[in-house]
PDB file of N, CA and C in Angstrom:
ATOM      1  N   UNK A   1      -0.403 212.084 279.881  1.00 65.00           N
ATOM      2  CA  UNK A   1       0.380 210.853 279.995  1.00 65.00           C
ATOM      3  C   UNK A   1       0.318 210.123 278.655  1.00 65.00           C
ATOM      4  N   UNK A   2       1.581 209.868 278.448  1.00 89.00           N
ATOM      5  CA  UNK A   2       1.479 208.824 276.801  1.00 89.00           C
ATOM      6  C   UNK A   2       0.717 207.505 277.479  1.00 89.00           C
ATOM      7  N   UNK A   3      -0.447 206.674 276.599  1.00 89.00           N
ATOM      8  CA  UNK A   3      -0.881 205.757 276.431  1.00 89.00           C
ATOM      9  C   UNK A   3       0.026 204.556 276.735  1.00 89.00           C
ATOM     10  N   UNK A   4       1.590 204.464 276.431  1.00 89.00           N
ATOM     11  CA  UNK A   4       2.118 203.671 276.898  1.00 89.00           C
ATOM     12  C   UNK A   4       2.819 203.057 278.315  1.00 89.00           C
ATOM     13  N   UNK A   5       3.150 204.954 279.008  1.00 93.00           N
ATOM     14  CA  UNK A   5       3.142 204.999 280.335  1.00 93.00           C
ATOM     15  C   UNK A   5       2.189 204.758 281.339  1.00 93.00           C
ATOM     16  N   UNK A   6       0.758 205.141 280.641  1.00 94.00           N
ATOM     17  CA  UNK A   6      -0.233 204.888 281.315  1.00 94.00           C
ATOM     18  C   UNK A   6      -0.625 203.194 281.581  1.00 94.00           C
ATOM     19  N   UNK A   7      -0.633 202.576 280.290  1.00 94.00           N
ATOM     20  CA  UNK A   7      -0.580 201.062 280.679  1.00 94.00           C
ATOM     21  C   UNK A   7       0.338 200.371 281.291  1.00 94.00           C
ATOM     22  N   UNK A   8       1.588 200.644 280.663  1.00 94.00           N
ATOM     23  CA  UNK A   8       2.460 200.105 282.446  1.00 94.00           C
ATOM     24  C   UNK A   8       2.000 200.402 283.123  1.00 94.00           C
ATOM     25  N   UNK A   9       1.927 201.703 283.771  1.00 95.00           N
ATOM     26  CA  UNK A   9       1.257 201.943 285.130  1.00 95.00           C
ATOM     27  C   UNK A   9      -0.175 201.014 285.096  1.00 95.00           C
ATOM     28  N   UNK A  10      -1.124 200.776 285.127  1.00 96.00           N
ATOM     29  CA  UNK A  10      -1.992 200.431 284.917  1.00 96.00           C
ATOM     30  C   UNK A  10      -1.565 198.605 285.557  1.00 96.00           C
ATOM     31  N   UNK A  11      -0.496 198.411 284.543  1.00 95.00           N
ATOM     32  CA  UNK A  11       0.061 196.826 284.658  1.00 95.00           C
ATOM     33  C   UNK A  11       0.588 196.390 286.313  1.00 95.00           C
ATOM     34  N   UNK A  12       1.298 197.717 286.519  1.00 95.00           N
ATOM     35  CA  UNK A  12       1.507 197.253 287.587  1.00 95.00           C
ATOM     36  C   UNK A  12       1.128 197.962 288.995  1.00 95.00           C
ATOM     37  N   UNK A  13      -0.412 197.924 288.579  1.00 96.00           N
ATOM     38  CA  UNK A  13      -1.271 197.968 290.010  1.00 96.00           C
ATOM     39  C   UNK A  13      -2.318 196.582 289.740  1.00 96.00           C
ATOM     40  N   UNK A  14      -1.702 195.789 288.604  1.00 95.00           N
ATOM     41  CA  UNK A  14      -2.523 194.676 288.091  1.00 95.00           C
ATOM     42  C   UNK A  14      -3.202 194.875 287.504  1.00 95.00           C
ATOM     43  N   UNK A  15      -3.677 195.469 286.774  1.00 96.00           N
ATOM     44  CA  UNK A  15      -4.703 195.710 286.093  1.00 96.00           C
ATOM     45  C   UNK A  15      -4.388 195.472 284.304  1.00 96.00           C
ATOM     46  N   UNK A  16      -5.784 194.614 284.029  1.00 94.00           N
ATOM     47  CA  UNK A  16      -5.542 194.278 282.658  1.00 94.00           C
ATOM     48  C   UNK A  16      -5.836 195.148 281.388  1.00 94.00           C
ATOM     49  N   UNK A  17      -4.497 195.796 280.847  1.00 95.00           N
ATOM     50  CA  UNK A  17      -4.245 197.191 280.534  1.00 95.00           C
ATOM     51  C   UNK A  17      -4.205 196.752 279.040  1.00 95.00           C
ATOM     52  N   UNK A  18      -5.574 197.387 278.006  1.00 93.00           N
ATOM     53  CA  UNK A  18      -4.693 197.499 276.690  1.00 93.00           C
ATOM     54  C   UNK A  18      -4.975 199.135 275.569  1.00 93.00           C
ATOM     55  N   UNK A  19      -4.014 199.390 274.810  1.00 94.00           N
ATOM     56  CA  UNK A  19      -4.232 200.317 273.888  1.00 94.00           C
ATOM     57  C   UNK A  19      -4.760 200.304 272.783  1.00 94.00           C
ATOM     58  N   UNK A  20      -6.200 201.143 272.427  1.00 92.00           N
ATOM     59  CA  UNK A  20      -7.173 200.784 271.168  1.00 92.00           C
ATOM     60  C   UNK A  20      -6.779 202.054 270.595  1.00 92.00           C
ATOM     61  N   UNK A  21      -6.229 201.959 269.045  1.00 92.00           N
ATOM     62  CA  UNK A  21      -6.794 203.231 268.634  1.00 92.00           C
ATOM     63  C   UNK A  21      -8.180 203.512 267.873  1.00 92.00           C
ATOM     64  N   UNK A  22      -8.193 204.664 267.804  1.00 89.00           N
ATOM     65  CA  UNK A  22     -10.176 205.175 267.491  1.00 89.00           C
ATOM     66  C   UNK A  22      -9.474 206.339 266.471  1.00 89.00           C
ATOM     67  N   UNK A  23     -10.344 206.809 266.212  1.00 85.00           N
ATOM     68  CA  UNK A  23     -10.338 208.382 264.846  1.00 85.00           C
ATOM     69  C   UNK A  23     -11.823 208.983 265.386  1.00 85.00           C
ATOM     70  N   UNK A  24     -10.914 210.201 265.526  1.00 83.00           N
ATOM     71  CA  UNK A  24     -11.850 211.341 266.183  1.00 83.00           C
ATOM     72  C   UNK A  24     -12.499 212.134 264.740  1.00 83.00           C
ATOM     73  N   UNK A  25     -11.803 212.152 263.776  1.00 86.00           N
ATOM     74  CA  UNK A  25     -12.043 212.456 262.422  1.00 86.00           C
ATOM     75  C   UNK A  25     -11.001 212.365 261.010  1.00 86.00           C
ATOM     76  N   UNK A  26     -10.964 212.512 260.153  1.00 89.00           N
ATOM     77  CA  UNK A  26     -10.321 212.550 258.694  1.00 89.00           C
ATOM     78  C   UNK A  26      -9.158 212.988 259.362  1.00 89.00           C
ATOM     79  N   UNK A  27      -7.839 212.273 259.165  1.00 86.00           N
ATOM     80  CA  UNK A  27      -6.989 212.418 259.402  1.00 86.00           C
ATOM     81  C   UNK A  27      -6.157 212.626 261.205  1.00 86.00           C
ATOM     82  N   UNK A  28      -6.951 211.919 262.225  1.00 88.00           N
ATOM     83  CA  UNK A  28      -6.641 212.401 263.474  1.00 88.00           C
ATOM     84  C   UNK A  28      -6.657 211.154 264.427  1.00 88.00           C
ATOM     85  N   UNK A  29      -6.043 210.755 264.536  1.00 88.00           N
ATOM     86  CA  UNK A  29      -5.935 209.723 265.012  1.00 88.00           C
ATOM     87  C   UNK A  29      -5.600 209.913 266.666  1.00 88.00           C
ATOM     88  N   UNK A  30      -5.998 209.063 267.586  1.00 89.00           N
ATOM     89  CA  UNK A  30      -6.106 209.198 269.447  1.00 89.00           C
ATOM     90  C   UNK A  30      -6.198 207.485 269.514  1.00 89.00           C
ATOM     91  N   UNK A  31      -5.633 207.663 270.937  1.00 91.00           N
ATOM     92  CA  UNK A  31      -5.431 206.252 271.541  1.00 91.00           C
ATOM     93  C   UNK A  31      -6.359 206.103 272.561  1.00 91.00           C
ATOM     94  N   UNK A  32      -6.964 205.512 273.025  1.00 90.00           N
ATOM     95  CA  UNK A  32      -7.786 205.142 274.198  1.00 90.00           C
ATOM     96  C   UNK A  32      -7.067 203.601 274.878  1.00 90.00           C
ATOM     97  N   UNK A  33      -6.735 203.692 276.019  1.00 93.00           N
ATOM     98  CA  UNK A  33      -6.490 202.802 277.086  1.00 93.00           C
ATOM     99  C   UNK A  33      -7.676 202.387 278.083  1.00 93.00           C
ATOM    100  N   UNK A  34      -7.867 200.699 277.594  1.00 93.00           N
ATOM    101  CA  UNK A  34      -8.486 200.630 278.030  1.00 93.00           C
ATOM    102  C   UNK A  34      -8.690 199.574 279.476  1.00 93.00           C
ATOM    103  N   UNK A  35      -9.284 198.964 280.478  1.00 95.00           N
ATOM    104  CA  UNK A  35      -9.358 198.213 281.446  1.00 95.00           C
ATOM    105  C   UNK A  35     -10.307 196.804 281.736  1.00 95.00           C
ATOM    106  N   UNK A  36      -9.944 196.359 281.621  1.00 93.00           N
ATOM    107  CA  UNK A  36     -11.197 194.996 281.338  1.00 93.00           C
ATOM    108  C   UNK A  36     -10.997 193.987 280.720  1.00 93.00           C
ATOM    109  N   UNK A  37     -11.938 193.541 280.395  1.00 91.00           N
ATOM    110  CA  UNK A  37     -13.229 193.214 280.871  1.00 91.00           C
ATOM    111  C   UNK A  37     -13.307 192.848 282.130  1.00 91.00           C
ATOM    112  N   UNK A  38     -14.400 192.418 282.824  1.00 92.00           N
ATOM    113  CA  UNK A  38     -14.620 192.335 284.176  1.00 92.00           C
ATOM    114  C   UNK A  38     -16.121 191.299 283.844  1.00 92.00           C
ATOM    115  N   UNK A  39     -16.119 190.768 284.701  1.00 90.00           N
ATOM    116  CA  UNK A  39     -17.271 189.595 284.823  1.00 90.00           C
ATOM    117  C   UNK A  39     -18.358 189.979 286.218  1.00 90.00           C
ATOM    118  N   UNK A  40     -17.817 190.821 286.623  1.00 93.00           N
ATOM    119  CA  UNK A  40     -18.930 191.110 288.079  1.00 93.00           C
ATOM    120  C   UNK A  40     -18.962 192.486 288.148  1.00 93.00           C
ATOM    121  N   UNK A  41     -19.940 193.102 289.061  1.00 94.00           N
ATOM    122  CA  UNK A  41     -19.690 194.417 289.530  1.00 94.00           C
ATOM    123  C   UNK A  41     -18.837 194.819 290.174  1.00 94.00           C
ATOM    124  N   UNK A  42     -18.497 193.787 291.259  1.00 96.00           N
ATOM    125  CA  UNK A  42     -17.740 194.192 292.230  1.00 96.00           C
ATOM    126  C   UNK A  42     -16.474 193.965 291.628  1.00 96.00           C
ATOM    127  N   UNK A  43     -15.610 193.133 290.630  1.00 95.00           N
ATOM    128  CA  UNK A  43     -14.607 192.966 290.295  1.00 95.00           C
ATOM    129  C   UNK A  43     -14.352 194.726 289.774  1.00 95.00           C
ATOM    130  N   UNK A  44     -15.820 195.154 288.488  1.00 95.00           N
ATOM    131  CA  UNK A  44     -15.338 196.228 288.351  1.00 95.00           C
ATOM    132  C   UNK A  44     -15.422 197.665 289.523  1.00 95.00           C
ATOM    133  N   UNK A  45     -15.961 197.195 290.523  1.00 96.00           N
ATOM    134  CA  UNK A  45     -15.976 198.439 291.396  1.00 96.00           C
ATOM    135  C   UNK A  45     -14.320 198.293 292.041  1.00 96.00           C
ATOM    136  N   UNK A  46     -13.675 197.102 292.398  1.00 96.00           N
ATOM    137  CA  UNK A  46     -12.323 196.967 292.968  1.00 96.00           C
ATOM    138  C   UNK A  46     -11.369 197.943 291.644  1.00 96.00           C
ATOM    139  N   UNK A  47     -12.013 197.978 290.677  1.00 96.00           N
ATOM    140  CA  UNK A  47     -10.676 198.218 289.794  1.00 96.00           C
ATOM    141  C   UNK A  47     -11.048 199.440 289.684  1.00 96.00           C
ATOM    142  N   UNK A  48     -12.083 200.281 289.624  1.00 96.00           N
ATOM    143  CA  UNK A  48     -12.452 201.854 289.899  1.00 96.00           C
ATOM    144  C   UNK A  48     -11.618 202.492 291.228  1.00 96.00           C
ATOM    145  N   UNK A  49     -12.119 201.481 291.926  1.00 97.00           N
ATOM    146  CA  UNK A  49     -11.752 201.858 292.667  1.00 97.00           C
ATOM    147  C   UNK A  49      -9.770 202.722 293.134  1.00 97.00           C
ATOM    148  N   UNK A  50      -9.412 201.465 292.487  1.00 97.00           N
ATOM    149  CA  UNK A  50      -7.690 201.096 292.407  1.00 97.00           C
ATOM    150  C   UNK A  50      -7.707 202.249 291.698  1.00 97.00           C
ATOM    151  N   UNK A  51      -8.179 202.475 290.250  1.00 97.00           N
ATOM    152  CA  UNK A  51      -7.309 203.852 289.721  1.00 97.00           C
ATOM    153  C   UNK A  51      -7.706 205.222 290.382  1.00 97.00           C
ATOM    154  N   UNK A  52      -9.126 205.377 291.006  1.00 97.00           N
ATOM    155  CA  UNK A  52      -9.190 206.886 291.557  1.00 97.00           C
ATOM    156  C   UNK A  52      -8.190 206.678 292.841  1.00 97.00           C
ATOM    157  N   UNK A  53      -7.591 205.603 293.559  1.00 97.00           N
ATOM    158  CA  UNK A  53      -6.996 205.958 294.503  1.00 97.00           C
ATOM    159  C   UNK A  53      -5.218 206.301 294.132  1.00 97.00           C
ATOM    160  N   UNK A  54      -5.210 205.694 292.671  1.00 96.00           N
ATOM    161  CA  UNK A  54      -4.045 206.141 292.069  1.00 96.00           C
ATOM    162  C   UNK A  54      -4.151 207.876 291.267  1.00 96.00           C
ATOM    163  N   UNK A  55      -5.462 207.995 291.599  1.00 95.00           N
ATOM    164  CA  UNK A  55      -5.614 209.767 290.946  1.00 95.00           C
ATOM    165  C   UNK A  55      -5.941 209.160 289.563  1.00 95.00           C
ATOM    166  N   UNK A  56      -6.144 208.409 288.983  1.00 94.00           N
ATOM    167  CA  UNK A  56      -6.518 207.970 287.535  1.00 94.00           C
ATOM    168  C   UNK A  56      -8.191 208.076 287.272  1.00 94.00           C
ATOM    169  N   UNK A  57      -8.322 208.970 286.198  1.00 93.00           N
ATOM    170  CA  UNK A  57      -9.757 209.186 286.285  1.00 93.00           C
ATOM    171  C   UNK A  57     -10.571 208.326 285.325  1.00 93.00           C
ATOM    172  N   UNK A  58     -11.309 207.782 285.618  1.00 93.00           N
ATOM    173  CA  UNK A  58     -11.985 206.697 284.569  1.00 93.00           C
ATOM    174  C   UNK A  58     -13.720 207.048 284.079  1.00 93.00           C
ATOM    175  N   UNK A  59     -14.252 205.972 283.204  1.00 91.00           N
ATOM    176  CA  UNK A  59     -15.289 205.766 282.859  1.00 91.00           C
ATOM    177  C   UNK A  59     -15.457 204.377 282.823  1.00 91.00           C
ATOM    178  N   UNK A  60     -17.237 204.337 282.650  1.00 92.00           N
ATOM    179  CA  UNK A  60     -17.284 202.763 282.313  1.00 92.00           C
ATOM    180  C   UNK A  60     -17.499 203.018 281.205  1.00 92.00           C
ATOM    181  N   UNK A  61     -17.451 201.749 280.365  1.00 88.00           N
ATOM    182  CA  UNK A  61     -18.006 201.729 278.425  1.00 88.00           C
ATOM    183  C   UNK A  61     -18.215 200.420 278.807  1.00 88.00           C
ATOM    184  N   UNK A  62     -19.833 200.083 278.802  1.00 86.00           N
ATOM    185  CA  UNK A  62     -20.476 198.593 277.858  1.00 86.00           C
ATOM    186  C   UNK A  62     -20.105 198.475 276.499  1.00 86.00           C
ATOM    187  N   UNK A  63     -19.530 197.514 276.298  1.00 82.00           N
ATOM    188  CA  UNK A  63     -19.622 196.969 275.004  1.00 82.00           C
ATOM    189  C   UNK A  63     -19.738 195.339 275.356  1.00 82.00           C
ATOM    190  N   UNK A  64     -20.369 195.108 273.321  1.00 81.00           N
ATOM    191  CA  UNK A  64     -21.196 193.736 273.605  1.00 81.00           C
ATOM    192  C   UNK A  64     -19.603 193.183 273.094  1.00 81.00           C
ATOM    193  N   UNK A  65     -20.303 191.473 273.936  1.00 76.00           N
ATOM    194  CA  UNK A  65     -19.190 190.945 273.813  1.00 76.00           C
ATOM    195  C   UNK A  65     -19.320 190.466 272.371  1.00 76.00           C
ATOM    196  N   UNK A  66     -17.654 189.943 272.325  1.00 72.00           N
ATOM    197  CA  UNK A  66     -17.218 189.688 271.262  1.00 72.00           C
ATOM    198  C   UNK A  66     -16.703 188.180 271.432  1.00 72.00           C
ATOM    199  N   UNK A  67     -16.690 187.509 270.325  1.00 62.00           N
ATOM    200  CA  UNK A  67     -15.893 186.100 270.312  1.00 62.00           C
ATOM    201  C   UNK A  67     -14.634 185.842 270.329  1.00 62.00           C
TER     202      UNK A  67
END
């Protein structure tokens, strides 16, 4: 799925959808879509939840917050 189809989709099961790019190495560039932030567990277990029932396979990633 292109990164951009995926965040619409994403948008409209509500979910707060954005596209980061990253470098896998010298010259290679990949997009990661990502979901969040979330302030509770359970906010993020509702939204796990929402994409495996859409067949969308996820992870979590901690990261520290930012300002």
């Amino acid at each position: 799925i292109r990164t951009g189809v995926l965040r619409a989709r994403l948008l409209l099961l509500n979910l707060n959808a954005r596209v980061e790019p990253t470098s896998t190495g010298p010259g290679e560039k990949w997009y990661r879509v990502l979901v969040g932030p979330y302030s509770s567990q359970s906010n993020l277990a509702n939204a796990r939840a929402t994409l495996l029932q859409n067949g969308i396979d996820n992870l979590v990633l901690k990261r520290k917050k930012t300002d």
